[in-house]
Coordinates of C-alpha atoms in Angstrom, one line a residue:
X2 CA -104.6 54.3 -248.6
X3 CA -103.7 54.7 -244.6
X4 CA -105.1 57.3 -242.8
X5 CA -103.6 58.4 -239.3
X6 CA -104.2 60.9 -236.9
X7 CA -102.2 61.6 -233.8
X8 CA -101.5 64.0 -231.5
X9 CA -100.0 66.6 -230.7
X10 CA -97.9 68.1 -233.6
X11 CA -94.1 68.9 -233.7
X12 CA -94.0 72.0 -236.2
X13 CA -97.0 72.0 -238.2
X14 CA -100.9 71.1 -237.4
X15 CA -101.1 69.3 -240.6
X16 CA -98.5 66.5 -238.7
X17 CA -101.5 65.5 -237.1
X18 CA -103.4 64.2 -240.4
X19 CA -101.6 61.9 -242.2
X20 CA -101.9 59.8 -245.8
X21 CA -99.5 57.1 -246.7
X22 CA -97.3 58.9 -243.5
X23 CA -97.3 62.2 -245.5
X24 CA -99.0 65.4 -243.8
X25 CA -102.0 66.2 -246.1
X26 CA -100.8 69.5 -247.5
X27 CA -101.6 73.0 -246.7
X28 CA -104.6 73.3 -249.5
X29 CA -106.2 69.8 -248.4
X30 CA -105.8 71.9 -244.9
X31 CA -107.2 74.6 -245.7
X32 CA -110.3 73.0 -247.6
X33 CA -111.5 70.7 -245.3
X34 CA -110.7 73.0 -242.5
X35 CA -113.5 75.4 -243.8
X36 CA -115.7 72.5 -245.4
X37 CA -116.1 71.6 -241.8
X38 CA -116.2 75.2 -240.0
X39 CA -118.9 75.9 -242.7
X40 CA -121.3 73.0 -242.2
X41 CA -121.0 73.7 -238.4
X42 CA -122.3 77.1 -239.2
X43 CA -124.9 76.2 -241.3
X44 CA -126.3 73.1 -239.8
X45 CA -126.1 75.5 -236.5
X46 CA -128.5 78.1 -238.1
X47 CA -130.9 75.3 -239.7
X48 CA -131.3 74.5 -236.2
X49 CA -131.9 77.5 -234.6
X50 CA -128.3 77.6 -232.6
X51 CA -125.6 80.3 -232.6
X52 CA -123.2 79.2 -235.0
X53 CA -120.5 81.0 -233.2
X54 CA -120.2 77.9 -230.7
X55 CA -117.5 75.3 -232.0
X56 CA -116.2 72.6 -231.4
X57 CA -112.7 73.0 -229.0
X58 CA -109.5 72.7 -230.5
X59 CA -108.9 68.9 -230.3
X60 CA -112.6 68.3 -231.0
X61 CA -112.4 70.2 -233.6
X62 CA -109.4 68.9 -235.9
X63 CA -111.1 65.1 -234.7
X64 CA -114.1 65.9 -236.5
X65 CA -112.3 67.3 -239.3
X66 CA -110.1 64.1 -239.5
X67 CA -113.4 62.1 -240.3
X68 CA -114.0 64.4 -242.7
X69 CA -110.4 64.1 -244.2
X70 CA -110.7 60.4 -244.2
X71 CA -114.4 60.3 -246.2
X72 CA -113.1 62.9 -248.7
X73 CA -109.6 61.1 -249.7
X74 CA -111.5 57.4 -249.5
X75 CA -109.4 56.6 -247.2
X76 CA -109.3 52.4 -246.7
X77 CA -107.8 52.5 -243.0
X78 CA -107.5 54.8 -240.6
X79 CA -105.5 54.6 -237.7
X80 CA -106.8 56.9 -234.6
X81 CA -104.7 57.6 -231.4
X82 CA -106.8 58.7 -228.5
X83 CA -105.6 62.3 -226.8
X84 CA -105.9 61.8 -223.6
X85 CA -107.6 58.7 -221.6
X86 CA -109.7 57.4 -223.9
X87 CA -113.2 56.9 -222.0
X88 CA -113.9 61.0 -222.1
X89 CA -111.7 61.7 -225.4
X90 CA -113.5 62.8 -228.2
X91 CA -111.9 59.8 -231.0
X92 CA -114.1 57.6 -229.0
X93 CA -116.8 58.9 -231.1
X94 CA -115.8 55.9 -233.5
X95 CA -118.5 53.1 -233.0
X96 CA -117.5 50.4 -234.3
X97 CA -113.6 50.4 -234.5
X98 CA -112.2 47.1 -236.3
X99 CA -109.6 46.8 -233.4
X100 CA -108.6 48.8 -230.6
X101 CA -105.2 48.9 -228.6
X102 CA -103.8 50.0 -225.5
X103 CA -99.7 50.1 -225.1
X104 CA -98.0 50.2 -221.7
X105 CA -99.6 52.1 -219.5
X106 CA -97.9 54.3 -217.1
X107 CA -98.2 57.9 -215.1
X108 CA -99.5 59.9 -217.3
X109 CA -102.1 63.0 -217.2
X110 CA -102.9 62.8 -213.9
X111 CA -104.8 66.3 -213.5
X112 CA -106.8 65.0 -215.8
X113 CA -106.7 61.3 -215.8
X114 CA -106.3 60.6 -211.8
X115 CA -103.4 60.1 -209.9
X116 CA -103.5 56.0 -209.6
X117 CA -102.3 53.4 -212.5
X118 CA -106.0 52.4 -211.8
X119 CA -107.7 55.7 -212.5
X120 CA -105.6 56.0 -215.7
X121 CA -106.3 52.1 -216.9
X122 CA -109.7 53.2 -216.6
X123 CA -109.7 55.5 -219.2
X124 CA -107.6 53.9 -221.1
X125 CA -110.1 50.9 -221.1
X126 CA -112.8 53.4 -222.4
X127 CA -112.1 53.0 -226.1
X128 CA -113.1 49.1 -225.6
X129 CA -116.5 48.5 -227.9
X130 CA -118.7 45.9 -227.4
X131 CA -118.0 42.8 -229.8
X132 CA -114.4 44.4 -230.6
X133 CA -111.4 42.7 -230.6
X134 CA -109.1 44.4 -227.9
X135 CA -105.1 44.0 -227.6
X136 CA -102.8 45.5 -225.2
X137 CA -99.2 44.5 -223.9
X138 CA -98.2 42.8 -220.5
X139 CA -99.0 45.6 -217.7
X140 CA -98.2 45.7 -214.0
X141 CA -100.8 44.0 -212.2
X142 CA -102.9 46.8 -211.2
X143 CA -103.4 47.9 -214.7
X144 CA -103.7 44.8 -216.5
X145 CA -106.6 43.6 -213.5
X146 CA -108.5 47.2 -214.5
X147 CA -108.2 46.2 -217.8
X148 CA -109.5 43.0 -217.6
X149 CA -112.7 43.7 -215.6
X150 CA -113.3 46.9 -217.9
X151 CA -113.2 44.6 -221.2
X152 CA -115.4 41.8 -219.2
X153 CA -118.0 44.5 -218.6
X154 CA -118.1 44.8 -222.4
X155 CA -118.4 41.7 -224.1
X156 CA -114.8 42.5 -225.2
X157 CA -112.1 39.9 -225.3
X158 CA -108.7 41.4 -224.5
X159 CA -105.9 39.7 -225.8
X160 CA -102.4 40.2 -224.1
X161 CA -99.8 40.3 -226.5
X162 CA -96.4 38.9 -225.5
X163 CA -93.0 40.3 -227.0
X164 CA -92.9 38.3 -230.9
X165 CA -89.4 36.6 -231.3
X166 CA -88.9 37.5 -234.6
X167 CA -88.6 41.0 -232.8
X168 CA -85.0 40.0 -231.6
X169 CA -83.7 40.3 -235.3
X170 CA -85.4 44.2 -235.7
X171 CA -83.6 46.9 -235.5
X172 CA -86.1 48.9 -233.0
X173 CA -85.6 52.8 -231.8
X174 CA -85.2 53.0 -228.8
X175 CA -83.7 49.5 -228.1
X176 CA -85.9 48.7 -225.3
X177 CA -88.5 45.9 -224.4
X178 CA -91.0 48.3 -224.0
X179 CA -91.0 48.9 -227.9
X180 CA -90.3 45.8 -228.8
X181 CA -93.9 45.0 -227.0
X182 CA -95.4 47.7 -228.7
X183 CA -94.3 46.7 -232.0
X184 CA -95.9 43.4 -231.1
X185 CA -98.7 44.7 -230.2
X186 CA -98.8 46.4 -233.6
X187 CA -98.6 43.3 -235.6
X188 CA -100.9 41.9 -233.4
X189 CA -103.5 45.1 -234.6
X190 CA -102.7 45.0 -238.5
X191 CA -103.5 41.2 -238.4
X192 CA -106.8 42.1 -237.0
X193 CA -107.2 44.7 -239.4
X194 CA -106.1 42.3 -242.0
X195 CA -108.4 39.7 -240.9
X196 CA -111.6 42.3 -241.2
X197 CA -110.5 43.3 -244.5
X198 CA -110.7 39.1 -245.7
X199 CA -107.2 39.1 -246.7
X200 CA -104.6 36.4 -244.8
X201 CA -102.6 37.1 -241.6
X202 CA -98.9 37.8 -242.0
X203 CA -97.0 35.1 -241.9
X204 CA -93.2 34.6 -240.8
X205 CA -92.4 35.3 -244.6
X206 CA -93.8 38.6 -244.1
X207 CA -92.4 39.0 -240.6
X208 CA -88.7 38.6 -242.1
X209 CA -89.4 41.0 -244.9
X210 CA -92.4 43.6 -244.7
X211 CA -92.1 43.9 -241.2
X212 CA -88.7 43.7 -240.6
X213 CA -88.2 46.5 -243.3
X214 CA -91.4 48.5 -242.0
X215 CA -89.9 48.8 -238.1
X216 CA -86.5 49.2 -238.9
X217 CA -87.4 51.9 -240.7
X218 CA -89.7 53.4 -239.0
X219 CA -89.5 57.3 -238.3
X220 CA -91.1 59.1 -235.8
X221 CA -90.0 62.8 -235.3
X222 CA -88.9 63.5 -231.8
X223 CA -88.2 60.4 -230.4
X224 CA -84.7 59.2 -230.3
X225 CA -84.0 61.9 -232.8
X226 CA -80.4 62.6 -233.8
X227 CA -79.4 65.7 -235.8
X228 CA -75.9 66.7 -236.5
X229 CA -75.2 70.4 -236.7
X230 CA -71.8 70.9 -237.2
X231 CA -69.8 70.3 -233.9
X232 CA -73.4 70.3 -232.3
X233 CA -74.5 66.9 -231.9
X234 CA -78.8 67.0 -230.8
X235 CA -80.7 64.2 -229.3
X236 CA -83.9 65.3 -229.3
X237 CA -86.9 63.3 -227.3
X238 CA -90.0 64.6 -226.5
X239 CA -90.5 61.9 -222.9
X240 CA -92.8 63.6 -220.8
X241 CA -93.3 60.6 -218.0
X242 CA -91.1 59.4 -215.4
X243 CA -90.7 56.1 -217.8
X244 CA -90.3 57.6 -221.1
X245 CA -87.3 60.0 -219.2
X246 CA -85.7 57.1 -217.9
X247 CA -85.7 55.4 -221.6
X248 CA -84.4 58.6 -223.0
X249 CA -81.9 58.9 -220.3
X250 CA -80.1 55.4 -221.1
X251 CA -80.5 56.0 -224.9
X252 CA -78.9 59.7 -224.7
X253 CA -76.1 58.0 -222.1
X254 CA -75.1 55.1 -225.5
X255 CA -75.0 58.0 -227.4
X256 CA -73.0 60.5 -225.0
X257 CA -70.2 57.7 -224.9
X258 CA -69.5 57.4 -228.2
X259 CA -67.6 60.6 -227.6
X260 CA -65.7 62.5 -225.4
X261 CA -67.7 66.1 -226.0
X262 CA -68.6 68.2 -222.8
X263 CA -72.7 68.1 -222.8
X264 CA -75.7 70.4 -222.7
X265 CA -79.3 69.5 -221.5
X266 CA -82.2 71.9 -222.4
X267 CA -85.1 71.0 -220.2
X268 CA -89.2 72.0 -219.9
X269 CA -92.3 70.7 -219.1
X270 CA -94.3 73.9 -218.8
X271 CA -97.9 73.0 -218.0
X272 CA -98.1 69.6 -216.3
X273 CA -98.0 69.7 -211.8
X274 CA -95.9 66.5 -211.9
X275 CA -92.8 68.4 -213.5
X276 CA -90.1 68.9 -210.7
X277 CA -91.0 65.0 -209.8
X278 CA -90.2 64.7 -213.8
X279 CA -86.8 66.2 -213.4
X280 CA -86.1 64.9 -210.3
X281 CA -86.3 61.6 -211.7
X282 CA -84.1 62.2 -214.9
X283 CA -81.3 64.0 -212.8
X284 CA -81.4 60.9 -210.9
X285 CA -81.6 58.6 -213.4
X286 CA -78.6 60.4 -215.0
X287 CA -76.5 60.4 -211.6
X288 CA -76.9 57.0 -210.1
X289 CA -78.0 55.0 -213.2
X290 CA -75.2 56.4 -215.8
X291 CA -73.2 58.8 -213.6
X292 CA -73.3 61.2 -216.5
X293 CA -73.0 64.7 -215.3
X294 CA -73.6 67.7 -217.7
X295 CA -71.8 70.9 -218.3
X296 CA -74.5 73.3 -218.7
X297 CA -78.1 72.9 -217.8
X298 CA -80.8 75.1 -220.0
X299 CA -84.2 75.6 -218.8
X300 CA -86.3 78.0 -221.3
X301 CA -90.1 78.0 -222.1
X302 CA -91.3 76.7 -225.1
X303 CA -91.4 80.1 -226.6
X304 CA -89.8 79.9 -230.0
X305 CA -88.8 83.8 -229.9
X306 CA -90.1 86.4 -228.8
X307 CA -92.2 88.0 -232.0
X308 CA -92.7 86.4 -235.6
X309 CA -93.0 82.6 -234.2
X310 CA -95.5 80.6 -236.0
X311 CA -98.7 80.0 -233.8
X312 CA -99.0 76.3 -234.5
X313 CA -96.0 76.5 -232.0
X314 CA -98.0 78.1 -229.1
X315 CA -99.2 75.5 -226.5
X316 CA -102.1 77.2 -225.0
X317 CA -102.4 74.8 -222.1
X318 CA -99.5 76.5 -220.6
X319 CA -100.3 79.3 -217.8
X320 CA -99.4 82.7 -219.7
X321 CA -98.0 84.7 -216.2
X322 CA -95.8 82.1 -215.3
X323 CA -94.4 81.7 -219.0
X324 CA -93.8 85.6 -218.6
X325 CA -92.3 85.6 -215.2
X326 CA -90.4 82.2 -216.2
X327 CA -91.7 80.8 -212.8
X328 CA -91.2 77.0 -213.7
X329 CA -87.8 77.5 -215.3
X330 CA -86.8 79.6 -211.6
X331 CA -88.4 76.7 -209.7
X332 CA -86.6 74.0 -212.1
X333 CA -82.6 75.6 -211.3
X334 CA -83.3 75.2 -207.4
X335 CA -84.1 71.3 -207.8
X336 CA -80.8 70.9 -210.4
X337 CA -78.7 72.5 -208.0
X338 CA -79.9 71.0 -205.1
X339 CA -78.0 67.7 -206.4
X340 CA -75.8 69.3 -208.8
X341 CA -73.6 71.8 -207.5
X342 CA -70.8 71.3 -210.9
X343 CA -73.0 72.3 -213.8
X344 CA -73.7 75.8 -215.0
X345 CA -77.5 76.3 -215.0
X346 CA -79.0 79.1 -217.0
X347 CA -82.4 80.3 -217.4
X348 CA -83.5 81.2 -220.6
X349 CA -87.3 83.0 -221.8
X350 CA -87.0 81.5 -225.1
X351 CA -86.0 78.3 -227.3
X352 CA -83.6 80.6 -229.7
X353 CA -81.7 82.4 -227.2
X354 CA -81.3 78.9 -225.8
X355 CA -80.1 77.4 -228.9
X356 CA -77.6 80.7 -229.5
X357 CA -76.2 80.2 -226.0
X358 CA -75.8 76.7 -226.9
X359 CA -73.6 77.8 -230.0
X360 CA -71.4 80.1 -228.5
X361 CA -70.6 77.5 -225.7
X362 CA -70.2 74.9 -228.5
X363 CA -68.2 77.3 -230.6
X364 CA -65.7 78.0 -227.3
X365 CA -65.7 74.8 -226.3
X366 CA -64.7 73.0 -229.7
X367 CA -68.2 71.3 -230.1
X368 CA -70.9 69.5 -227.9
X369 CA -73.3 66.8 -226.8
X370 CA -76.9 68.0 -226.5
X371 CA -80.5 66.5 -224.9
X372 CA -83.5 67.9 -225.7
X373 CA -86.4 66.5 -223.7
X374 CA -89.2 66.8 -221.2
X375 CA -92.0 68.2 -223.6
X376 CA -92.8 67.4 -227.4
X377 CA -93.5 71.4 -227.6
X378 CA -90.0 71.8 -227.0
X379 CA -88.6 69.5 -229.0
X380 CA -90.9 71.0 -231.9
X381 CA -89.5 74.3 -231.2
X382 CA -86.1 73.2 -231.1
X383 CA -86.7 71.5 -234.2
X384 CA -88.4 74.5 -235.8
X385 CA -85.4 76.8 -235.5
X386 CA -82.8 74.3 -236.3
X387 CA -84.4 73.6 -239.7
X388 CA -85.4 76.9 -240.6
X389 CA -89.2 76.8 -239.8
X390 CA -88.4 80.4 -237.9
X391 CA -85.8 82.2 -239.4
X392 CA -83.2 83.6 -236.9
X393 CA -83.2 86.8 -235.6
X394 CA -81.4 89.2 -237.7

């Protein structure tokens, strides 16, 4: 069995803990869940300490992932790192039978520093001594951060080039950037492979497992389409000025397969680097695709206003300025400081968004709509669309 944890989640905690890509289910949540908070208490009192310290959040659901994977004998488990990687907490993992770092880019800054060098630094920090190490073809400044990092370890670092049998996958989004990183995962389940004793794939297993395994591939919030009637939703959850420029040529292919007015609903809620964010994807939008939109939605990432689901509830987010929708205010001066066509509204939550987007649809005869900036928001989106939260009423 294949154990995976990732963060964050779209709708549910449980995302985050996977078997055989399934969520484990809400009783295997719920056990382990107080298997863990139970043995913290008690080993806390055997030791004198007050057992009503925990772990944080993130540390918390990490350690309970361990305890996931010993309990359902798990054979592999796949971990990806939070944030960084040389302060996160998956580091923990001593001897890891491969580690792997995709392309690197801005990315966390207030936490991670605001250089490519700062944040290949921390990336670096999940090399182990004696490890194998892959990662994709950087921009110099990374990849030379990298490289003395992994030489400071004992650690060989591999650079894995863009496979040609790639060229004949289907990959979502059709970029080179995945192509490397599904590269770079071959590269990682041969080394796995190789630890376990059992032969490397070869290019039978390239034209068959693999193809079939990418090509099929599903991850939620990412190039996401959903039909809804006459309300066609491309949901992705880009976050970076990169990732917003990938979802901006992907949404652009799929905006020209018809000739529907569009909608964007927009929010990145707790990072300091989000008007430079939207900046870049109005830009990108304007000069790179001269696509134009209709109507412009910014809203928190507030599902509704009361009965929401608090796995929804990003409590990174500063609560006043949520309240007083300070971002969202700050966000319609920057639109329409470049964009004096499109109707921008301000909204305090994802439904009321998503009901203004239906009456426009509905007047309109149907519609085109991005959802991107923040995974939370592309969650929430998701939520209400497929019934997570029922609709007000």
């Amino acid at each position: 069995m294949v154990g995976l944890y990732t963060s964050p989640h779209l709708i549910s905690v449980r995302e985050r803990m996977r078997i055989n890509s399934l969520p484990i289910t809400e009783e295997q949540f719920a056990k382990y869940f107080f298997e863990v908070w139970d043995a913290l208490e008690e080993s806390a009192l055997r030791e004198g300490r007050d057992p009503s310290y925990k772990p944080n959040y993130f540390r918390f659901l990490t350690l309970m992932s361990f305890h996931v994977s010993i309990r359902e004998a798990i054979d592999v488990a796949i971990y990806e790192v939070g944030v960084g990687g040389a302060w996160d907490s998956t580091k923990i993992v001593g001897l890891p039978a491969v580690t792997g770092i995709t392309t690197l880019g801005m990315d966390h800054v207030a936490v991670l520093g605001d250089t490519i060098e700062k944040i290949s630094w921390h990336k670096a920090g999940i090399f182990k001594p004696g490890r194998p190490a892959f990662t994709v073809e950087q921009i110099p400044e990374a990849a030379q951060v990298l490289e003395e990092c992994a030489s400071k370890k004992g650690v060989h670092l591999e650079t894995v080039k863009i496979d040609p049998a790639m060229s004949d996958i289907k990959i979502v989004p059709d970029a080179g950037f995945q192509r490397q990183n599904a590269s770079l995962a071959v590269s990682l389940v041969n080394a796995v492979i190789d630890k376990l004793g059992n032969h490397s794939l070869t290019d039978e297993d390239m034209d068959s497992v693999v193809k079939n395994a990418l090509e099929n591939t599903v991850w939620r919030g990412r190039c996401e389409v959903k039909i809804d009637g006459y309300r066609h939703w491309d949901l992705d959850g880009a976050h970076t000025v990169d990732s917003l420029k990938v979802a901006a040529r992907w949404f652009a292919g799929e905006f020209r397969k018809s000739s529907l007015p569009s909608i964007l609903i927009f929010n990145q809620q707790s990072r300091p680097e989000a008007p430079d964010l939207l900046r870049t994807l109005q830009r990108t939008f304007q000069v790179d695709h001269q696509l134009q939109f209709d109507h412009v939605i910014f809203c928190t990432n507030v599902t509704r206003l009361t009965g929401y689901r608090k796995e929804l509830v990003n409590r990174n987010s500063d609560a006043n300025a949520v309240a007083n929708l300070t971002v969202q205010k700050a966000f319609k001066e920057i639109w329409a400081e470049q964009d004096h066509s499109a109707t921008i509204h301000i909204i305090a939550t994802i439904q009321e968004a998503l009901e203004l987007v239906e009456e426009v649809s509905e007047d309109i005869g149907g519609t085109n709509i991005l959802v991107t900036g923040s995974i939370h928001l592309v969650g929430g989106v998701l939520s209400v669309l497929e019934g997570v939260i029922s609709p007000v009423g």
